[in-house]
Short mmCIF file of C-alpha atoms and ligand atoms in Angstrom, two decimals:
data_model
loop_
_atom_site.label_atom_id
_atom_site.label_comp_id
_atom_site.label_asym_id
_atom_site.label_seq_id
_atom_site.Cartn_x
_atom_site.Cartn_y
_atom_site.Cartn_z
CA MET J 1 26.19 63.84 127.97
CA GLN J 2 28.94 61.26 128.02
CA ASP J 3 29.48 62.07 124.34
CA LYS J 4 29.95 65.74 125.10
CA ILE J 5 32.40 64.93 127.91
CA ASN J 6 34.42 62.72 125.54
CA GLN J 7 34.33 65.36 122.84
CA TYR J 8 35.56 68.07 125.25
CA LEU J 9 38.26 65.78 126.60
CA ALA J 10 39.53 65.20 123.08
CA GLU J 11 39.36 68.90 122.22
CA ILE J 12 41.24 69.93 125.37
CA GLU J 13 43.79 67.21 124.80
CA ALA J 14 44.48 68.71 121.37
CA ILE J 15 44.68 72.36 122.28
CA ASP J 16 48.00 74.14 122.08
CA PRO J 17 47.66 77.86 122.93
CA GLN J 18 50.67 79.88 121.76
CA ASN J 19 50.12 83.05 123.72
CA LYS J 20 48.06 84.69 126.45
CA VAL J 21 45.24 85.57 124.07
CA GLU J 22 44.79 82.00 122.87
CA LEU J 23 45.05 80.75 126.46
CA GLU J 24 42.33 83.19 127.56
CA ASP J 25 40.13 81.98 124.69
CA PHE J 26 40.58 78.47 125.99
CA ARG J 27 39.72 79.54 129.54
CA LEU J 28 36.60 81.41 128.41
CA LYS J 29 35.43 78.53 126.28
CA TYR J 30 35.75 75.76 128.87
CA LEU J 31 36.52 77.10 132.34
CA SER J 32 34.69 80.39 132.78
CA LYS J 33 31.36 80.74 134.57
CA LYS J 34 29.52 80.54 131.28
CA GLY J 35 31.96 78.07 129.76
CA LEU J 36 31.15 74.64 128.42
CA ILE J 37 32.11 72.84 131.63
CA SER J 38 29.80 75.08 133.70
CA VAL J 39 27.07 74.27 131.21
CA LEU J 40 27.77 70.58 131.81
CA PHE J 41 27.43 71.10 135.56
CA GLU J 42 24.10 72.84 134.90
CA ASP J 43 22.96 69.95 132.72
CA PHE J 44 24.17 67.54 135.41
CA LYS J 45 21.17 68.60 137.48
CA ILE J 46 18.82 66.80 135.12
CA VAL J 47 20.90 63.62 134.86
CA PRO J 48 18.88 60.68 136.23
CA ASN J 49 19.92 59.82 139.77
CA GLU J 50 21.26 56.37 138.99
CA GLN J 51 23.71 57.86 136.47
CA LYS J 52 24.76 60.81 138.65
CA LYS J 53 27.69 59.04 140.29
CA ALA J 54 29.32 57.89 137.07
CA ILE J 55 28.65 61.08 135.07
CA GLY J 56 29.63 63.27 138.05
CA ALA J 57 33.00 61.52 138.23
CA GLU J 58 33.45 62.03 134.48
CA ILE J 59 32.64 65.75 134.67
CA ASN J 60 35.02 66.22 137.60
CA LYS J 61 37.74 64.41 135.68
CA LEU J 62 37.11 66.72 132.72
CA LYS J 63 37.18 69.80 134.95
CA GLN J 64 40.47 68.74 136.59
CA PHE J 65 41.96 67.93 133.23
CA ALA J 66 40.96 71.34 131.85
CA ASP J 67 42.30 73.06 135.00
CA SER J 68 45.63 71.30 134.84
CA LYS J 69 45.94 72.03 131.10
CA PHE J 70 45.24 75.67 131.79
CA LEU J 71 47.89 75.86 134.53
CA GLU J 72 50.41 74.00 132.43
CA PHE J 73 50.00 76.40 129.48
CA GLN J 74 49.89 79.43 131.73
CA ASP J 75 53.34 78.47 133.04
CA LEU J 76 54.69 77.71 129.61
CA ILE J 77 53.48 80.94 128.05
CA SER J 78 54.62 83.21 130.85
CA THR J 79 58.17 81.80 130.86
CA LYS J 80 58.21 82.08 127.08
CA GLU J 81 57.06 85.67 127.19
CA GLU J 82 59.57 86.50 129.89
CA SER J 83 62.44 85.34 127.74
CA ASP J 84 60.94 87.13 124.74
CA ASN J 85 60.74 90.31 126.76
CA GLU J 86 64.47 90.28 127.34
CA SER J 87 65.05 90.93 123.67
CA THR J 88 62.11 93.24 123.25
CA ILE J 89 63.01 96.88 122.82
CA ASP J 90 61.65 99.20 125.44
CA LEU J 91 60.69 102.22 123.37
CA SER J 92 60.61 104.47 126.40
CA LEU J 93 64.34 104.04 127.00
CA PRO J 94 66.74 106.75 125.79
CA PRO J 95 68.33 105.69 122.48
CA ILE J 96 71.60 103.80 122.47
CA ALA J 97 74.26 106.08 121.03
CA HIS J 98 75.24 104.89 117.57
CA GLU J 99 78.96 104.33 117.60
CA THR J 100 80.55 105.92 114.59
CA GLY J 101 84.17 105.45 113.69
CA THR J 102 86.74 108.15 114.29
CA ARG J 103 89.09 109.72 111.84
CA HIS J 104 92.56 108.32 111.59
CA PRO J 105 95.14 110.67 113.14
CA LEU J 106 97.24 110.57 109.96
CA TRP J 107 94.20 111.62 107.94
CA LEU J 108 93.47 114.47 110.35
CA VAL J 109 97.04 115.74 110.37
CA LYS J 110 97.37 115.42 106.59
CA ASN J 111 94.24 117.52 106.09
CA ARG J 112 95.35 120.09 108.62
CA ILE J 113 98.67 120.47 106.78
CA ILE J 114 96.87 120.76 103.44
CA GLU J 115 94.50 123.37 104.85
CA ILE J 116 97.42 125.56 105.96
CA PHE J 117 99.24 125.39 102.62
CA GLU J 118 96.03 125.88 100.66
CA ARG J 119 95.79 129.32 102.25
CA MET J 120 99.11 130.10 100.56
CA GLY J 121 97.79 129.01 97.19
CA PHE J 122 99.04 125.43 97.08
CA SER J 123 96.87 122.81 95.41
CA ILE J 124 97.03 119.02 95.54
CA ALA J 125 98.95 116.90 93.06
CA GLU J 126 99.02 113.14 93.32
CA GLY J 127 101.03 110.43 91.62
CA PRO J 128 101.26 106.64 91.47
CA GLU J 129 102.66 104.53 94.30
CA ILE J 130 104.29 102.24 91.76
CA GLU J 131 106.89 104.38 90.05
CA ASP J 132 109.58 104.09 87.41
CA ASP J 133 113.22 104.82 88.00
CA TRP J 134 113.04 108.13 86.14
CA HIS J 135 110.41 109.75 88.35
CA ASN J 136 111.61 108.32 91.64
CA PHE J 137 115.37 108.64 91.08
CA SER J 138 116.94 109.68 87.78
CA ALA J 139 115.09 112.93 87.15
CA LEU J 140 115.86 113.87 90.75
CA ASN J 141 119.63 113.55 90.18
CA PHE J 142 120.13 110.32 92.06
CA ALA J 143 123.42 109.05 90.64
CA GLU J 144 123.43 105.59 89.09
CA ASN J 145 125.12 104.11 92.16
CA HIS J 146 123.32 106.14 94.83
CA PRO J 147 122.78 103.95 97.91
CA ALA J 148 119.04 104.78 97.98
CA ARG J 149 118.60 102.74 94.82
CA ASP J 150 120.08 99.78 96.59
CA MET J 151 117.86 96.81 97.40
CA GLN J 152 118.27 97.77 101.07
CA ASP J 153 115.95 100.74 100.76
CA THR J 154 113.81 100.24 97.72
CA PHE J 155 111.22 97.62 96.88
CA PHE J 156 111.86 96.84 93.23
CA VAL J 157 109.51 94.84 91.08
CA ASN J 158 111.26 91.51 90.49
CA LEU J 159 110.65 91.22 86.77
CA ASN J 160 111.46 94.82 85.96
CA PRO J 161 114.15 96.65 87.95
CA ASP J 162 113.01 99.89 86.34
CA ILE J 163 109.80 99.75 88.38
CA ALA J 164 109.69 100.23 92.15
CA LEU J 165 107.39 101.29 94.95
CA ARG J 166 108.10 105.00 95.32
CA THR J 167 110.48 105.75 98.17
CA HIS J 168 109.33 109.36 98.49
CA THR J 169 106.67 111.71 97.18
CA SER J 170 109.34 113.75 95.37
CA SER J 171 108.41 111.64 92.36
CA VAL J 172 105.26 113.74 92.14
CA GLN J 173 107.45 116.89 91.89
CA VAL J 174 108.85 115.49 88.68
CA ARG J 175 105.45 114.51 87.30
CA THR J 176 104.07 117.96 88.07
CA MET J 177 106.98 119.86 86.54
CA GLU J 178 106.80 117.71 83.43
CA THR J 179 103.15 118.53 82.87
CA GLN J 180 102.60 122.03 84.28
CA LYS J 181 104.07 125.38 83.46
CA PRO J 182 105.32 127.74 86.21
CA PRO J 183 104.13 129.24 88.42
CA ILE J 184 103.64 125.90 90.16
CA ARG J 185 102.45 125.56 93.73
CA VAL J 186 101.61 121.97 94.63
CA LEU J 187 101.35 119.77 97.64
CA SER J 188 101.67 116.00 97.23
CA PRO J 189 100.50 113.80 100.05
CA GLY J 190 100.87 110.07 99.72
CA ARG J 191 102.15 106.72 100.85
CA VAL J 192 105.78 105.80 100.36
CA PHE J 193 107.67 102.54 100.83
CA ARG J 194 111.11 101.62 102.11
CA ASN J 195 112.62 98.27 102.72
CA GLU J 196 113.21 98.67 106.43
CA ALA J 197 112.66 96.45 109.44
CA ILE J 198 109.48 97.39 111.30
CA THR J 199 110.26 98.96 114.67
CA ALA J 200 108.81 101.70 116.88
CA ARG J 201 110.73 104.26 114.77
CA ALA J 202 110.72 102.78 111.26
CA HIS J 203 108.21 101.05 109.01
CA CYS J 204 108.23 99.59 105.52
CA PHE J 205 105.57 102.10 104.52
CA PHE J 206 104.68 105.55 105.77
CA HIS J 207 103.23 108.80 104.48
CA GLN J 208 104.85 111.96 103.24
CA ILE J 209 103.66 115.31 102.11
CA GLU J 210 105.77 117.15 99.61
CA GLY J 211 105.61 120.81 98.68
CA LEU J 212 106.89 122.41 95.51
CA TYR J 213 106.92 126.05 94.46
CA ILE J 214 108.37 127.15 91.12
CA ASN J 215 108.29 130.72 89.89
CA GLU J 216 110.52 133.58 88.85
CA ASN J 217 112.69 135.04 91.62
CA VAL J 218 112.08 132.37 94.22
CA SER J 219 114.74 132.30 96.92
CA VAL J 220 115.59 130.66 100.24
CA LYS J 221 113.80 133.40 102.13
CA ASP J 222 110.52 132.41 100.43
CA LEU J 223 111.15 128.87 101.57
CA LYS J 224 111.96 129.94 105.10
CA GLN J 225 108.95 132.24 105.41
CA THR J 226 106.59 129.61 104.01
CA LEU J 227 107.83 127.00 106.46
CA LEU J 228 107.78 129.43 109.40
CA TYR J 229 104.14 130.25 108.62
CA PHE J 230 103.31 126.55 108.44
CA ALA J 231 105.13 125.74 111.69
CA GLN J 232 103.41 128.53 113.60
CA GLU J 233 99.99 127.66 112.23
CA PHE J 234 100.39 123.97 112.91
CA PHE J 235 102.41 123.87 116.15
CA GLY J 236 101.52 127.26 117.66
CA LYS J 237 102.41 130.92 117.27
CA LYS J 238 105.47 130.76 119.52
CA THR J 239 107.14 128.11 117.36
CA GLN J 240 110.53 128.98 115.92
CA ILE J 241 112.23 127.22 113.04
CA ARG J 242 115.86 126.76 112.10
CA MET J 243 117.55 125.34 109.05
CA ARG J 244 120.61 123.14 109.12
CA PRO J 245 122.68 122.39 106.01
CA SER J 246 122.00 118.93 104.64
CA TYR J 247 122.12 116.98 101.40
CA PHE J 248 119.52 115.75 98.92
CA PRO J 249 120.46 114.96 95.32
CA PHE J 250 117.62 117.11 93.97
CA THR J 251 118.02 120.31 96.01
CA GLU J 252 120.85 122.81 96.24
CA PRO J 253 121.28 124.11 98.86
CA SER J 254 119.58 121.44 100.93
CA VAL J 255 118.47 121.85 104.50
CA GLU J 256 117.00 119.96 107.39
CA VAL J 257 114.28 121.99 109.13
CA ASP J 258 113.86 121.93 112.92
CA ILE J 259 111.17 123.46 115.10
CA SER J 260 111.68 124.67 118.65
CA CYS J 261 110.70 121.84 120.99
CA GLN J 262 106.99 121.91 121.83
CA ILE J 263 107.48 120.15 125.13
CA CYS J 264 110.12 122.25 126.82
CA GLY J 265 109.78 125.39 124.69
CA GLY J 266 113.44 125.12 123.73
CA LYS J 267 114.93 124.69 127.19
CA GLY J 268 115.89 121.07 126.59
CA CYS J 269 114.08 117.81 127.47
CA ASN J 270 113.97 114.14 126.55
CA VAL J 271 111.85 114.70 123.44
CA CYS J 272 114.38 117.10 121.88
CA LYS J 273 117.28 115.16 123.38
CA HIS J 274 118.18 118.31 125.33
CA SER J 275 118.90 120.32 122.20
CA GLY J 276 115.72 122.44 122.28
CA TRP J 277 115.06 121.57 118.60
CA VAL J 278 113.19 118.78 116.82
CA GLU J 279 113.61 117.88 113.15
CA ILE J 280 110.41 118.00 111.09
CA MET J 281 111.38 117.91 107.41
CA GLY J 282 113.88 118.08 104.60
CA ALA J 283 113.83 120.98 102.15
CA GLY J 284 115.89 123.00 99.72
CA MET J 285 116.03 124.96 96.48
CA VAL J 286 115.22 122.71 93.54
CA ASP J 287 118.50 121.87 91.80
CA PRO J 288 118.62 123.66 88.39
CA GLN J 289 119.51 120.35 86.80
CA VAL J 290 116.23 118.86 88.09
CA LEU J 291 114.29 121.78 86.57
CA GLU J 292 116.03 121.12 83.25
CA ASN J 293 115.36 117.36 83.52
CA CYS J 294 111.69 118.21 83.74
CA GLY J 295 111.66 120.72 80.89
CA ILE J 296 111.68 123.93 82.95
CA ASP J 297 114.06 126.75 82.03
CA SER J 298 116.39 127.01 85.02
CA LYS J 299 117.65 130.43 83.91
CA LYS J 300 114.20 131.89 84.15
CA TYR J 301 112.72 129.92 87.01
CA ALA J 302 113.76 128.80 90.44
CA GLY J 303 111.89 126.89 93.10
CA PHE J 304 111.90 125.34 96.50
CA ALA J 305 110.72 121.95 97.68
CA PHE J 306 110.14 120.43 101.06
CA GLY J 307 109.04 117.02 102.26
CA MET J 308 107.86 115.81 105.63
CA GLY J 309 106.75 112.52 107.12
CA ILE J 310 103.10 112.72 108.21
CA GLU J 311 103.71 110.05 110.87
CA ARG J 312 106.58 112.06 112.27
CA ILE J 313 104.52 115.26 112.48
CA THR J 314 101.64 113.35 114.06
CA MET J 315 103.94 111.72 116.62
CA LEU J 316 105.31 115.13 117.57
CA LYS J 317 101.89 116.68 117.78
CA TYR J 318 100.40 113.96 119.99
CA GLN J 319 103.49 112.60 121.72
CA ILE J 320 103.04 109.17 120.14
CA LYS J 321 106.05 106.97 120.78
CA ASP J 322 105.45 104.02 118.49
CA LEU J 323 105.05 104.26 114.71
CA ARG J 324 103.40 100.84 114.53
CA LEU J 325 100.27 102.16 116.25
CA PHE J 326 99.28 103.93 113.03
CA SER J 327 98.86 100.73 111.07
CA GLU J 328 97.59 98.33 113.74
CA ASN J 329 93.97 99.55 113.62
CA ASP J 330 93.51 99.29 117.37
CA VAL J 331 90.32 101.24 118.07
CA ARG J 332 91.51 102.09 121.59
CA PHE J 333 94.26 104.11 119.93
CA LEU J 334 92.27 105.43 116.98
CA ARG J 335 89.30 106.52 119.08
CA GLN J 336 91.37 109.22 120.76
CA PHE J 337 91.56 111.46 117.70
CA HIS J 338 88.61 113.56 116.65
CA HIS J 339 90.10 116.77 115.42
CA VAL J 340 93.40 118.61 115.31
N1 LIG R 1 112.26 113.40 99.50
C1 LIG R 1 113.04 113.67 100.68
C2 LIG R 1 112.99 112.43 101.57
O1 LIG R 1 112.20 111.56 101.34
C3 LIG R 1 112.51 114.85 101.44
C4 LIG R 1 112.68 116.14 100.68
C5 LIG R 1 111.66 116.59 99.88
C6 LIG R 1 113.82 116.88 100.79
C7 LIG R 1 111.81 117.79 99.19
C8 LIG R 1 113.98 118.07 100.12
C9 LIG R 1 112.95 118.52 99.32
O2 LIG R 1 113.74 112.32 102.52
#
C-alpha cells in the first residue's frame, strides 16, 4: 500500500495538465469517487490495525496533495483560458467592416474630365515625364530666350541641358501631331514639374490635362462650344464661360478661360475675388507654325488646344484651400472623396 501511495505521489508531482480536459482526466483518475485515491480509502479498511495510523496519515497527505494540485491547476488553466478568450474570435458577432482605401480626388476628377471629353470623341494620349527641349519648348515656339526655359521654372537634367522634366503636358500635343494624321482628337493627362517653392498655391509638381483637336475648318467657336459643354457637364448646367485674351507661344489667338463662380453664382464673393468669374484653363488656336513644326499642313488644317491644372479644378470643385493636401497622403483628407 505504501508503495502505491509513493507511486501516486510521484505521479501527481509530475503531472502538468495544459487545459481543462487534461485537468478533468487528472481529477477522474485520482480524485473522483471511483478514482485511485478512493480505491486506496477502500483498501484502507483491510489494513491491519497497528498500521492504520501511519498509513491513514499517508493517504490523507496524498489526498490533500492531490486536492491542492487540482486547485492550483484549475486556477492556472482558467486564467490562461480567460486571456486566450480575449483574442478568440466570437463567430456570432457581426463582421468587422473591411476598410478599403478611397480614390484620390485628383484621380476621380481626372477620370470625370476624361469621361466628358470621351463623349465628344477624344481619346487618351500620353507622353514621357522626362522630355527633350524640342517637345517641351522648341516645337511649341518657345523662343530661345523665353523665361520659361530659365532655371527658375524648369528642372533640367544636370548633365544634359537638352533634357528636362516636362513643364506642361503640351509636349504630348507635339508627340501626337508628329505621329498621327488629322483628324486628331486627344486628351493628355499627366504630371508636370516646375521649379517653384512649395506653398498652399504652388507646388514643384502637379497634374495637367491637355486637349488637342486638329481638323479641317476648326475655329474658335468649336473651341468655345467644346469648353462650354465641358464646363456645364463638370460644374453644372448653369455654368457660363468667358474667354479673355492671353498669350502662349504655341497658340494664336490665346485665351484664358473663366467659369462663372460656383459659390456666388456670379454675384461676387471671396472665392472669385468679387469678380463673379474664376479662371480654369488656358487655351487657343494652335499656332500654324506649331502645326508646321510637327509636319501638319497648316493651310489645310487648323486646331485648338486647351490645358488645365487638375489640382486647380479639384480645388474649385471641392473648395480645397491648400494644394499640399494632395500630396501629403493624409487619410483624413483622402477618405472624404468617393465619387464626383
Ligand atoms: N501649356 C499651358 C500651360 O501649361 C496651358 C495651355 C495648353 C494653353 C494648351 C493653351 C493651350 O500653362
